[in-house]
Amino acid sequence: MSEVERLDSTTDAAATVDLDGAQHRLAWPRDQTLVDVMLDAGIHVPHSCREGHCGSCVATVISGRVEMAQCDILEPDDLADGLILGCQARPVSDDVHIEF
């Protein structure tokens, strides 16, 4: 697991992301989506349309809170179960744990 780099408490959240058996710790700027942050860090994250339409980036919030700009495919029950679209998710809480 890598350290959070340049975490700015006024703009960044701390993200722990479990993906394919590895755990990544990232600084997550509040104005960027999870998929964008992971791609910028060189992490191969499942994604396709990046517009909230396909569902290839579905993940689960283990702890913390996110908000999504667009969400065409997840049902209210999915959202209640903690499912999110990584391409649309931005952090609300300061510390977020996501699992793909």
PDB file of N, CA and C in Angstrom:
ATOM      1  N   MET A   1       0.849  -1.172   0.000  1.00  0.00           N
ATOM      2  CA  MET A   1       0.000   0.000   0.000  1.00  0.00           C
ATOM      3  C   MET A   1       0.894   1.234   0.000  1.00  0.00           C
ATOM      4  N   SER A   2       0.586   2.188  -0.863  1.00  0.00           N
ATOM      5  CA  SER A   2       1.371   3.417  -0.926  1.00  0.00           C
ATOM      6  C   SER A   2       0.790   4.466   0.009  1.00  0.00           C
ATOM      7  N   GLU A   3       1.594   5.432   0.349  1.00  0.00           N
ATOM      8  CA  GLU A   3       1.156   6.513   1.225  1.00  0.00           C
ATOM      9  C   GLU A   3       0.308   7.508   0.444  1.00  0.00           C
ATOM     10  N   VAL A   4      -0.546   8.229   1.156  1.00  0.00           N
ATOM     11  CA  VAL A   4      -1.308   9.308   0.528  1.00  0.00           C
ATOM     12  C   VAL A   4      -0.332  10.436   0.243  1.00  0.00           C
ATOM     13  N   GLU A   5      -0.294  10.874  -0.994  1.00  0.00           N
ATOM     14  CA  GLU A   5       0.634  11.929  -1.367  1.00  0.00           C
ATOM     15  C   GLU A   5      -0.071  13.277  -1.412  1.00  0.00           C
ATOM     16  N   ARG A   6       0.556  14.269  -0.816  1.00  0.00           N
ATOM     17  CA  ARG A   6       0.095  15.652  -0.851  1.00  0.00           C
ATOM     18  C   ARG A   6      -1.383  15.807  -0.524  1.00  0.00           C
ATOM     19  N   LEU A   7      -1.819  15.228   0.557  1.00  0.00           N
ATOM     20  CA  LEU A   7      -3.202  15.336   0.981  1.00  0.00           C
ATOM     21  C   LEU A   7      -3.473  16.746   1.474  1.00  0.00           C
ATOM     22  N   ASP A   8      -4.406  17.428   0.862  1.00  0.00           N
ATOM     23  CA  ASP A   8      -4.795  18.782   1.226  1.00  0.00           C
ATOM     24  C   ASP A   8      -6.186  18.700   1.825  1.00  0.00           C
ATOM     25  N   SER A   9      -6.294  18.917   3.130  1.00  0.00           N
ATOM     26  CA  SER A   9      -7.566  18.721   3.823  1.00  0.00           C
ATOM     27  C   SER A   9      -8.668  19.661   3.332  1.00  0.00           C
ATOM     28  N   THR A  10      -8.313  20.745   2.667  1.00  0.00           N
ATOM     29  CA  THR A  10      -9.352  21.646   2.169  1.00  0.00           C
ATOM     30  C   THR A  10      -9.912  21.182   0.829  1.00  0.00           C
ATOM     31  N   THR A  11      -9.159  20.370   0.084  1.00  0.00           N
ATOM     32  CA  THR A  11      -9.648  19.938  -1.217  1.00  0.00           C
ATOM     33  C   THR A  11      -9.641  18.431  -1.406  1.00  0.00           C
ATOM     34  N   ASP A  12      -8.765  17.710  -0.719  1.00  0.00           N
ATOM     35  CA  ASP A  12      -8.624  16.279  -0.954  1.00  0.00           C
ATOM     36  C   ASP A  12      -9.239  15.442   0.161  1.00  0.00           C
ATOM     37  N   ALA A  13      -9.762  14.293  -0.244  1.00  0.00           N
ATOM     38  CA  ALA A  13     -10.160  13.261   0.706  1.00  0.00           C
ATOM     39  C   ALA A  13      -9.102  12.166   0.626  1.00  0.00           C
ATOM     40  N   ALA A  14      -9.063  11.315   1.622  1.00  0.00           N
ATOM     41  CA  ALA A  14      -8.186  10.147   1.591  1.00  0.00           C
ATOM     42  C   ALA A  14      -9.026   8.963   1.141  1.00  0.00           C
ATOM     43  N   ALA A  15      -8.562   8.268   0.106  1.00  0.00           N
ATOM     44  CA  ALA A  15      -9.300   7.126  -0.423  1.00  0.00           C
ATOM     45  C   ALA A  15      -8.484   5.854  -0.262  1.00  0.00           C
ATOM     46  N   THR A  16      -9.125   4.837   0.256  1.00  0.00           N
ATOM     47  CA  THR A  16      -8.577   3.487   0.261  1.00  0.00           C
ATOM     48  C   THR A  16      -9.415   2.714  -0.742  1.00  0.00           C
ATOM     49  N   VAL A  17      -8.751   2.129  -1.744  1.00  0.00           N
ATOM     50  CA  VAL A  17      -9.469   1.424  -2.806  1.00  0.00           C
ATOM     51  C   VAL A  17      -8.936   0.005  -2.907  1.00  0.00           C
ATOM     52  N   ASP A  18      -9.841  -0.963  -2.737  1.00  0.00           N
ATOM     53  CA  ASP A  18      -9.508  -2.371  -2.898  1.00  0.00           C
ATOM     54  C   ASP A  18      -9.881  -2.783  -4.319  1.00  0.00           C
ATOM     55  N   LEU A  19      -8.889  -3.278  -5.064  1.00  0.00           N
ATOM     56  CA  LEU A  19      -9.110  -3.664  -6.460  1.00  0.00           C
ATOM     57  C   LEU A  19      -8.204  -4.840  -6.806  1.00  0.00           C
ATOM     58  N   ASP A  20      -8.803  -5.922  -7.260  1.00  0.00           N
ATOM     59  CA  ASP A  20      -8.051  -7.103  -7.716  1.00  0.00           C
ATOM     60  C   ASP A  20      -7.028  -7.588  -6.692  1.00  0.00           C
ATOM     61  N   GLY A  21      -7.419  -7.627  -5.432  1.00  0.00           N
ATOM     62  CA  GLY A  21      -6.539  -8.154  -4.394  1.00  0.00           C
ATOM     63  C   GLY A  21      -5.491  -7.179  -3.882  1.00  0.00           C
ATOM     64  N   ALA A  22      -5.446  -5.983  -4.437  1.00  0.00           N
ATOM     65  CA  ALA A  22      -4.496  -4.957  -3.977  1.00  0.00           C
ATOM     66  C   ALA A  22      -5.258  -3.817  -3.317  1.00  0.00           C
ATOM     67  N   GLN A  23      -4.605  -3.177  -2.363  1.00  0.00           N
ATOM     68  CA  GLN A  23      -5.202  -2.015  -1.712  1.00  0.00           C
ATOM     69  C   GLN A  23      -4.371  -0.786  -2.055  1.00  0.00           C
ATOM     70  N   HIS A  24      -5.051   0.244  -2.533  1.00  0.00           N
ATOM     71  CA  HIS A  24      -4.398   1.492  -2.934  1.00  0.00           C
ATOM     72  C   HIS A  24      -4.879   2.604  -2.007  1.00  0.00           C
ATOM     73  N   ARG A  25      -3.957   3.464  -1.612  1.00  0.00           N
ATOM     74  CA  ARG A  25      -4.289   4.628  -0.781  1.00  0.00           C
ATOM     75  C   ARG A  25      -3.955   5.861  -1.607  1.00  0.00           C
ATOM     76  N   LEU A  26      -4.969   6.695  -1.843  1.00  0.00           N
ATOM     77  CA  LEU A  26      -4.823   7.835  -2.750  1.00  0.00           C
ATOM     78  C   LEU A  26      -5.368   9.116  -2.146  1.00  0.00           C
ATOM     79  N   ALA A  27      -4.786  10.224  -2.537  1.00  0.00           N
ATOM     80  CA  ALA A  27      -5.384  11.525  -2.277  1.00  0.00           C
ATOM     81  C   ALA A  27      -6.442  11.713  -3.364  1.00  0.00           C
ATOM     82  N   TRP A  28      -7.677  12.045  -2.959  1.00  0.00           N
ATOM     83  CA  TRP A  28      -8.801  12.148  -3.893  1.00  0.00           C
ATOM     84  C   TRP A  28      -9.326  13.582  -3.891  1.00  0.00           C
ATOM     85  N   PRO A  29      -8.899  14.390  -4.863  1.00  0.00           N
ATOM     86  CA  PRO A  29      -9.421  15.759  -4.958  1.00  0.00           C
ATOM     87  C   PRO A  29     -10.941  15.736  -5.113  1.00  0.00           C
ATOM     88  N   ARG A  30     -11.594  16.600  -4.391  1.00  0.00           N
ATOM     89  CA  ARG A  30     -13.062  16.600  -4.358  1.00  0.00           C
ATOM     90  C   ARG A  30     -13.709  16.968  -5.689  1.00  0.00           C
ATOM     91  N   ASP A  31     -12.939  17.545  -6.599  1.00  0.00           N
ATOM     92  CA  ASP A  31     -13.502  17.926  -7.891  1.00  0.00           C
ATOM     93  C   ASP A  31     -13.204  16.904  -8.989  1.00  0.00           C
ATOM     94  N   GLN A  32     -12.671  15.730  -8.610  1.00  0.00           N
ATOM     95  CA  GLN A  32     -12.368  14.688  -9.592  1.00  0.00           C
ATOM     96  C   GLN A  32     -13.133  13.412  -9.265  1.00  0.00           C
ATOM     97  N   THR A  33     -13.435  12.642 -10.308  1.00  0.00           N
ATOM     98  CA  THR A  33     -14.097  11.360 -10.087  1.00  0.00           C
ATOM     99  C   THR A  33     -13.077  10.314  -9.649  1.00  0.00           C
ATOM    100  N   LEU A  34     -13.583   9.259  -9.044  1.00  0.00           N
ATOM    101  CA  LEU A  34     -12.710   8.184  -8.594  1.00  0.00           C
ATOM    102  C   LEU A  34     -11.972   7.545  -9.769  1.00  0.00           C
ATOM    103  N   VAL A  35     -12.655   7.299 -10.875  1.00  0.00           N
ATOM    104  CA  VAL A  35     -11.999   6.699 -12.040  1.00  0.00           C
ATOM    105  C   VAL A  35     -10.869   7.599 -12.532  1.00  0.00           C
ATOM    106  N   ASP A  36     -11.094   8.897 -12.625  1.00  0.00           N
ATOM    107  CA  ASP A  36     -10.043   9.812 -13.086  1.00  0.00           C
ATOM    108  C   ASP A  36      -8.834   9.798 -12.162  1.00  0.00           C
ATOM    109  N   VAL A  37      -9.072   9.807 -10.860  1.00  0.00           N
ATOM    110  CA  VAL A  37      -7.970   9.797  -9.889  1.00  0.00           C
ATOM    111  C   VAL A  37      -7.162   8.511 -10.007  1.00  0.00           C
ATOM    112  N   MET A  38      -7.855   7.395 -10.161  1.00  0.00           N
ATOM    113  CA  MET A  38      -7.152   6.114 -10.267  1.00  0.00           C
ATOM    114  C   MET A  38      -6.363   6.021 -11.572  1.00  0.00           C
ATOM    115  N   LEU A  39      -6.955   6.461 -12.670  1.00  0.00           N
ATOM    116  CA  LEU A  39      -6.228   6.437 -13.944  1.00  0.00           C
ATOM    117  C   LEU A  39      -5.007   7.349 -13.891  1.00  0.00           C
ATOM    118  N   ASP A  40      -5.149   8.540 -13.281  1.00  0.00           N
ATOM    119  CA  ASP A  40      -4.023   9.460 -13.133  1.00  0.00           C
ATOM    120  C   ASP A  40      -2.887   8.838 -12.315  1.00  0.00           C
ATOM    121  N   ALA A  41      -3.261   7.941 -11.378  1.00  0.00           N
ATOM    122  CA  ALA A  41      -2.257   7.275 -10.529  1.00  0.00           C
ATOM    123  C   ALA A  41      -1.681   6.028 -11.208  1.00  0.00           C
ATOM    124  N   GLY A  42      -2.120   5.735 -12.428  1.00  0.00           N
ATOM    125  CA  GLY A  42      -1.610   4.581 -13.157  1.00  0.00           C
ATOM    126  C   GLY A  42      -2.248   3.265 -12.756  1.00  0.00           C
ATOM    127  N   ILE A  43      -3.420   3.334 -12.130  1.00  0.00           N
ATOM    128  CA  ILE A  43      -4.119   2.129 -11.681  1.00  0.00           C
ATOM    129  C   ILE A  43      -5.160   1.755 -12.735  1.00  0.00           C
ATOM    130  N   HIS A  44      -5.105   0.523 -13.191  1.00  0.00           N
ATOM    131  CA  HIS A  44      -6.065   0.040 -14.197  1.00  0.00           C
ATOM    132  C   HIS A  44      -7.395  -0.241 -13.494  1.00  0.00           C
ATOM    133  N   VAL A  45      -8.332   0.660 -13.648  1.00  0.00           N
ATOM    134  CA  VAL A  45      -9.641   0.556 -13.009  1.00  0.00           C
ATOM    135  C   VAL A  45     -10.679   0.210 -14.077  1.00  0.00           C
ATOM    136  N   PRO A  46     -11.639  -0.655 -13.763  1.00  0.00           N
ATOM    137  CA  PRO A  46     -12.669  -0.963 -14.752  1.00  0.00           C
ATOM    138  C   PRO A  46     -13.481   0.291 -15.086  1.00  0.00           C
ATOM    139  N   HIS A  47     -13.600   0.572 -16.363  1.00  0.00           N
ATOM    140  CA  HIS A  47     -14.411   1.704 -16.818  1.00  0.00           C
ATOM    141  C   HIS A  47     -14.630   1.579 -18.319  1.00  0.00           C
ATOM    142  N   SER A  48     -15.601   2.310 -18.823  1.00  0.00           N
ATOM    143  CA  SER A  48     -15.842   2.299 -20.266  1.00  0.00           C
ATOM    144  C   SER A  48     -16.326   3.674 -20.714  1.00  0.00           C
ATOM    145  N   CYS A  49     -17.592   3.978 -20.457  1.00  0.00           N
ATOM    146  CA  CYS A  49     -18.174   5.202 -21.025  1.00  0.00           C
ATOM    147  C   CYS A  49     -17.779   6.474 -20.274  1.00  0.00           C
ATOM    148  N   ARG A  50     -17.499   6.361 -18.982  1.00  0.00           N
ATOM    149  CA  ARG A  50     -17.158   7.489 -18.105  1.00  0.00           C
ATOM    150  C   ARG A  50     -18.258   8.545 -18.027  1.00  0.00           C
ATOM    151  N   GLU A  51     -19.484   8.149 -18.372  1.00  0.00           N
ATOM    152  CA  GLU A  51     -20.624   9.067 -18.340  1.00  0.00           C
ATOM    153  C   GLU A  51     -21.773   8.572 -17.471  1.00  0.00           C
ATOM    154  N   GLY A  52     -21.583   7.459 -16.771  1.00  0.00           N
ATOM    155  CA  GLY A  52     -22.633   6.950 -15.890  1.00  0.00           C
ATOM    156  C   GLY A  52     -23.697   6.136 -16.583  1.00  0.00           C
ATOM    157  N   HIS A  53     -23.406   5.637 -17.778  1.00  0.00           N
ATOM    158  CA  HIS A  53     -24.416   4.914 -18.548  1.00  0.00           C
ATOM    159  C   HIS A  53     -24.196   3.410 -18.624  1.00  0.00           C
ATOM    160  N   CYS A  54     -22.952   2.921 -18.512  1.00  0.00           N
ATOM    161  CA  CYS A  54     -22.682   1.506 -18.818  1.00  0.00           C
ATOM    162  C   CYS A  54     -22.592   0.600 -17.596  1.00  0.00           C
ATOM    163  N   GLY A  55     -22.134   1.096 -16.474  1.00  0.00           N
ATOM    164  CA  GLY A  55     -22.029   0.285 -15.265  1.00  0.00           C
ATOM    165  C   GLY A  55     -20.752  -0.513 -15.117  1.00  0.00           C
ATOM    166  N   SER A  56     -19.794  -0.364 -16.016  1.00  0.00           N
ATOM    167  CA  SER A  56     -18.564  -1.151 -15.903  1.00  0.00           C
ATOM    168  C   SER A  56     -17.702  -0.727 -14.716  1.00  0.00           C
ATOM    169  N   CYS A  57     -17.951   0.432 -14.142  1.00  0.00           N
ATOM    170  CA  CYS A  57     -17.155   0.937 -13.018  1.00  0.00           C
ATOM    171  C   CYS A  57     -17.886   0.837 -11.678  1.00  0.00           C
ATOM    172  N   VAL A  58     -18.889  -0.032 -11.596  1.00  0.00           N
ATOM    173  CA  VAL A  58     -19.644  -0.177 -10.352  1.00  0.00           C
ATOM    174  C   VAL A  58     -18.715  -0.650  -9.241  1.00  0.00           C
ATOM    175  N   ALA A  59     -18.828  -0.005  -8.094  1.00  0.00           N
ATOM    176  CA  ALA A  59     -18.034  -0.346  -6.914  1.00  0.00           C
ATOM    177  C   ALA A  59     -18.934  -0.209  -5.692  1.00  0.00           C
ATOM    178  N   THR A  60     -18.407  -0.590  -4.542  1.00  0.00           N
ATOM    179  CA  THR A  60     -19.160  -0.518  -3.295  1.00  0.00           C
ATOM    180  C   THR A  60     -18.445   0.389  -2.306  1.00  0.00           C
ATOM    181  N   VAL A  61     -19.187   1.287  -1.687  1.00  0.00           N
ATOM    182  CA  VAL A  61     -18.642   2.125  -0.616  1.00  0.00           C
ATOM    183  C   VAL A  61     -18.671   1.294   0.663  1.00  0.00           C
ATOM    184  N   ILE A  62     -17.496   1.034   1.206  1.00  0.00           N
ATOM    185  CA  ILE A  62     -17.377   0.287   2.458  1.00  0.00           C
ATOM    186  C   ILE A  62     -17.545   1.235   3.641  1.00  0.00           C
ATOM    187  N   SER A  63     -16.944   2.416   3.544  1.00  0.00           N
ATOM    188  CA  SER A  63     -17.117   3.449   4.569  1.00  0.00           C
ATOM    189  C   SER A  63     -16.919   4.811   3.918  1.00  0.00           C
ATOM    190  N   GLY A  64     -17.468   5.825   4.546  1.00  0.00           N
ATOM    191  CA  GLY A  64     -17.410   7.177   4.007  1.00  0.00           C
ATOM    192  C   GLY A  64     -18.599   7.446   3.102  1.00  0.00           C
ATOM    193  N   ARG A  65     -18.576   8.631   2.496  1.00  0.00           N
ATOM    194  CA  ARG A  65     -19.694   9.042   1.640  1.00  0.00           C
ATOM    195  C   ARG A  65     -19.170   9.667   0.359  1.00  0.00           C
ATOM    196  N   VAL A  66     -19.894   9.418  -0.721  1.00  0.00           N
ATOM    197  CA  VAL A  66     -19.603  10.032  -2.013  1.00  0.00           C
ATOM    198  C   VAL A  66     -20.904  10.587  -2.580  1.00  0.00           C
ATOM    199  N   GLU A  67     -20.750  11.435  -3.588  1.00  0.00           N
ATOM    200  CA  GLU A  67     -21.912  11.899  -4.345  1.00  0.00           C
ATOM    201  C   GLU A  67     -21.639  11.599  -5.806  1.00  0.00           C
ATOM    202  N   MET A  68     -22.716  11.455  -6.575  1.00  0.00           N
ATOM    203  CA  MET A  68     -22.569  11.156  -7.996  1.00  0.00           C
ATOM    204  C   MET A  68     -23.301  12.194  -8.817  1.00  0.00           C
ATOM    205  N   ALA A  69     -22.645  12.681  -9.866  1.00  0.00           N
ATOM    206  CA  ALA A  69     -23.237  13.680 -10.746  1.00  0.00           C
ATOM    207  C   ALA A  69     -24.329  13.060 -11.603  1.00  0.00           C
ATOM    208  N   GLN A  70     -24.094  11.858 -12.122  1.00  0.00           N
ATOM    209  CA  GLN A  70     -25.002  11.183 -13.045  1.00  0.00           C
ATOM    210  C   GLN A  70     -25.110   9.733 -12.613  1.00  0.00           C
ATOM    211  N   CYS A  71     -26.284   9.168 -12.694  1.00  0.00           N
ATOM    212  CA  CYS A  71     -26.437   7.754 -12.347  1.00  0.00           C
ATOM    213  C   CYS A  71     -27.683   7.215 -13.033  1.00  0.00           C
ATOM    214  N   ASP A  72     -27.504   6.747 -14.261  1.00  0.00           N
ATOM    215  CA  ASP A  72     -28.637   6.261 -15.046  1.00  0.00           C
ATOM    216  C   ASP A  72     -28.973   4.799 -14.806  1.00  0.00           C
ATOM    217  N   ILE A  73     -28.046   4.011 -14.286  1.00  0.00           N
ATOM    218  CA  ILE A  73     -28.281   2.569 -14.263  1.00  0.00           C
ATOM    219  C   ILE A  73     -28.502   1.953 -12.888  1.00  0.00           C
ATOM    220  N   LEU A  74     -28.104   2.619 -11.816  1.00  0.00           N
ATOM    221  CA  LEU A  74     -28.292   2.044 -10.488  1.00  0.00           C
ATOM    222  C   LEU A  74     -29.688   2.360  -9.963  1.00  0.00           C
ATOM    223  N   GLU A  75     -30.320   1.346  -9.415  1.00  0.00           N
ATOM    224  CA  GLU A  75     -31.653   1.474  -8.826  1.00  0.00           C
ATOM    225  C   GLU A  75     -31.534   1.966  -7.380  1.00  0.00           C
ATOM    226  N   PRO A  76     -32.626   2.472  -6.805  1.00  0.00           N
ATOM    227  CA  PRO A  76     -32.583   2.915  -5.405  1.00  0.00           C
ATOM    228  C   PRO A  76     -32.084   1.839  -4.442  1.00  0.00           C
ATOM    229  N   ASP A  77     -32.450   0.578  -4.673  1.00  0.00           N
ATOM    230  CA  ASP A  77     -31.961  -0.507  -3.809  1.00  0.00           C
ATOM    231  C   ASP A  77     -30.446  -0.680  -3.938  1.00  0.00           C
ATOM    232  N   ASP A  78     -29.920  -0.508  -5.153  1.00  0.00           N
ATOM    233  CA  ASP A  78     -28.470  -0.583  -5.365  1.00  0.00           C
ATOM    234  C   ASP A  78     -27.761   0.508  -4.579  1.00  0.00           C
ATOM    235  N   LEU A  79     -28.296   1.715  -4.669  1.00  0.00           N
ATOM    236  CA  LEU A  79     -27.711   2.849  -3.950  1.00  0.00           C
ATOM    237  C   LEU A  79     -27.770   2.619  -2.442  1.00  0.00           C
ATOM    238  N   ALA A  80     -28.883   2.070  -1.967  1.00  0.00           N
ATOM    239  CA  ALA A  80     -29.029   1.778  -0.540  1.00  0.00           C
ATOM    240  C   ALA A  80     -28.018   0.723  -0.078  1.00  0.00           C
ATOM    241  N   ASP A  81     -27.616  -0.164  -0.995  1.00  0.00           N
ATOM    242  CA  ASP A  81     -26.618  -1.189  -0.683  1.00  0.00           C
ATOM    243  C   ASP A  81     -25.188  -0.665  -0.771  1.00  0.00           C
ATOM    244  N   GLY A  82     -25.029   0.623  -1.123  1.00  0.00           N
ATOM    245  CA  GLY A  82     -23.703   1.226  -1.178  1.00  0.00           C
ATOM    246  C   GLY A  82     -23.032   1.176  -2.535  1.00  0.00           C
ATOM    247  N   LEU A  83     -23.759   0.742  -3.570  1.00  0.00           N
ATOM    248  CA  LEU A  83     -23.164   0.703  -4.903  1.00  0.00           C
ATOM    249  C   LEU A  83     -23.049   2.114  -5.474  1.00  0.00           C
ATOM    250  N   ILE A  84     -21.948   2.337  -6.185  1.00  0.00           N
ATOM    251  CA  ILE A  84     -21.700   3.632  -6.829  1.00  0.00           C
ATOM    252  C   ILE A  84     -21.117   3.392  -8.215  1.00  0.00           C
ATOM    253  N   LEU A  85     -21.100   4.422  -9.009  1.00  0.00           N
ATOM    254  CA  LEU A  85     -20.398   4.418 -10.284  1.00  0.00           C
ATOM    255  C   LEU A  85     -19.108   5.206 -10.081  1.00  0.00           C
ATOM    256  N   GLY A  86     -17.970   4.546 -10.220  1.00  0.00           N
ATOM    257  CA  GLY A  86     -16.682   5.199  -9.996  1.00  0.00           C
ATOM    258  C   GLY A  86     -16.439   6.376 -10.922  1.00  0.00           C
ATOM    259  N   CYS A  87     -17.020   6.339 -12.109  1.00  0.00           N
ATOM    260  CA  CYS A  87     -16.811   7.420 -13.076  1.00  0.00           C
ATOM    261  C   CYS A  87     -17.594   8.675 -12.724  1.00  0.00           C
ATOM    262  N   GLN A  88     -18.522   8.562 -11.785  1.00  0.00           N
ATOM    263  CA  GLN A  88     -19.344   9.698 -11.389  1.00  0.00           C
ATOM    264  C   GLN A  88     -19.125  10.103  -9.934  1.00  0.00           C
ATOM    265  N   ALA A  89     -18.459   9.261  -9.154  1.00  0.00           N
ATOM    266  CA  ALA A  89     -18.323   9.475  -7.714  1.00  0.00           C
ATOM    267  C   ALA A  89     -17.255  10.507  -7.381  1.00  0.00           C
ATOM    268  N   ARG A  90     -17.646  11.400  -6.477  1.00  0.00           N
ATOM    269  CA  ARG A  90     -16.731  12.384  -5.893  1.00  0.00           C
ATOM    270  C   ARG A  90     -16.895  12.304  -4.376  1.00  0.00           C
ATOM    271  N   PRO A  91     -15.803  12.505  -3.621  1.00  0.00           N
ATOM    272  CA  PRO A  91     -15.895  12.323  -2.170  1.00  0.00           C
ATOM    273  C   PRO A  91     -16.676  13.434  -1.475  1.00  0.00           C
ATOM    274  N   VAL A  92     -17.434  13.027  -0.467  1.00  0.00           N
ATOM    275  CA  VAL A  92     -18.122  13.966   0.412  1.00  0.00           C
ATOM    276  C   VAL A  92     -17.419  13.955   1.774  1.00  0.00           C
ATOM    277  N   SER A  93     -17.162  12.763   2.293  1.00  0.00           N
ATOM    278  CA  SER A  93     -16.471  12.659   3.580  1.00  0.00           C
ATOM    279  C   SER A  93     -14.956  12.737   3.360  1.00  0.00           C
ATOM    280  N   ASP A  94     -14.220  12.957   4.437  1.00  0.00           N
ATOM    281  CA  ASP A  94     -12.771  13.124   4.365  1.00  0.00           C
ATOM    282  C   ASP A  94     -12.021  11.815   4.122  1.00  0.00           C
ATOM    283  N   ASP A  95     -12.618  10.699   4.495  1.00  0.00           N
ATOM    284  CA  ASP A  95     -11.980   9.401   4.346  1.00  0.00           C
ATOM    285  C   ASP A  95     -12.995   8.437   3.754  1.00  0.00           C
ATOM    286  N   VAL A  96     -12.648   7.820   2.628  1.00  0.00           N
ATOM    287  CA  VAL A  96     -13.568   6.932   1.924  1.00  0.00           C
ATOM    288  C   VAL A  96     -12.865   5.617   1.618  1.00  0.00           C
ATOM    289  N   HIS A  97     -13.586   4.514   1.824  1.00  0.00           N
ATOM    290  CA  HIS A  97     -13.068   3.181   1.506  1.00  0.00           C
ATOM    291  C   HIS A  97     -13.987   2.580   0.446  1.00  0.00           C
ATOM    292  N   ILE A  98     -13.423   2.236  -0.704  1.00  0.00           N
ATOM    293  CA  ILE A  98     -14.178   1.728  -1.845  1.00  0.00           C
ATOM    294  C   ILE A  98     -13.632   0.345  -2.219  1.00  0.00           C
ATOM    295  N   GLU A  99     -14.538  -0.541  -2.616  1.00  0.00           N
ATOM    296  CA  GLU A  99     -14.124  -1.864  -3.067  1.00  0.00           C
ATOM    297  C   GLU A  99     -14.694  -2.153  -4.444  1.00  0.00           C
ATOM    298  N   PHE A 100     -13.818  -2.562  -5.370  1.00  0.00           N
ATOM    299  CA  PHE A 100     -14.249  -2.975  -6.714  1.00  0.00           C
ATOM    300  C   PHE A 100     -14.359  -4.474  -6.748  1.00  0.00           C
TER     301      PHE A 100
END
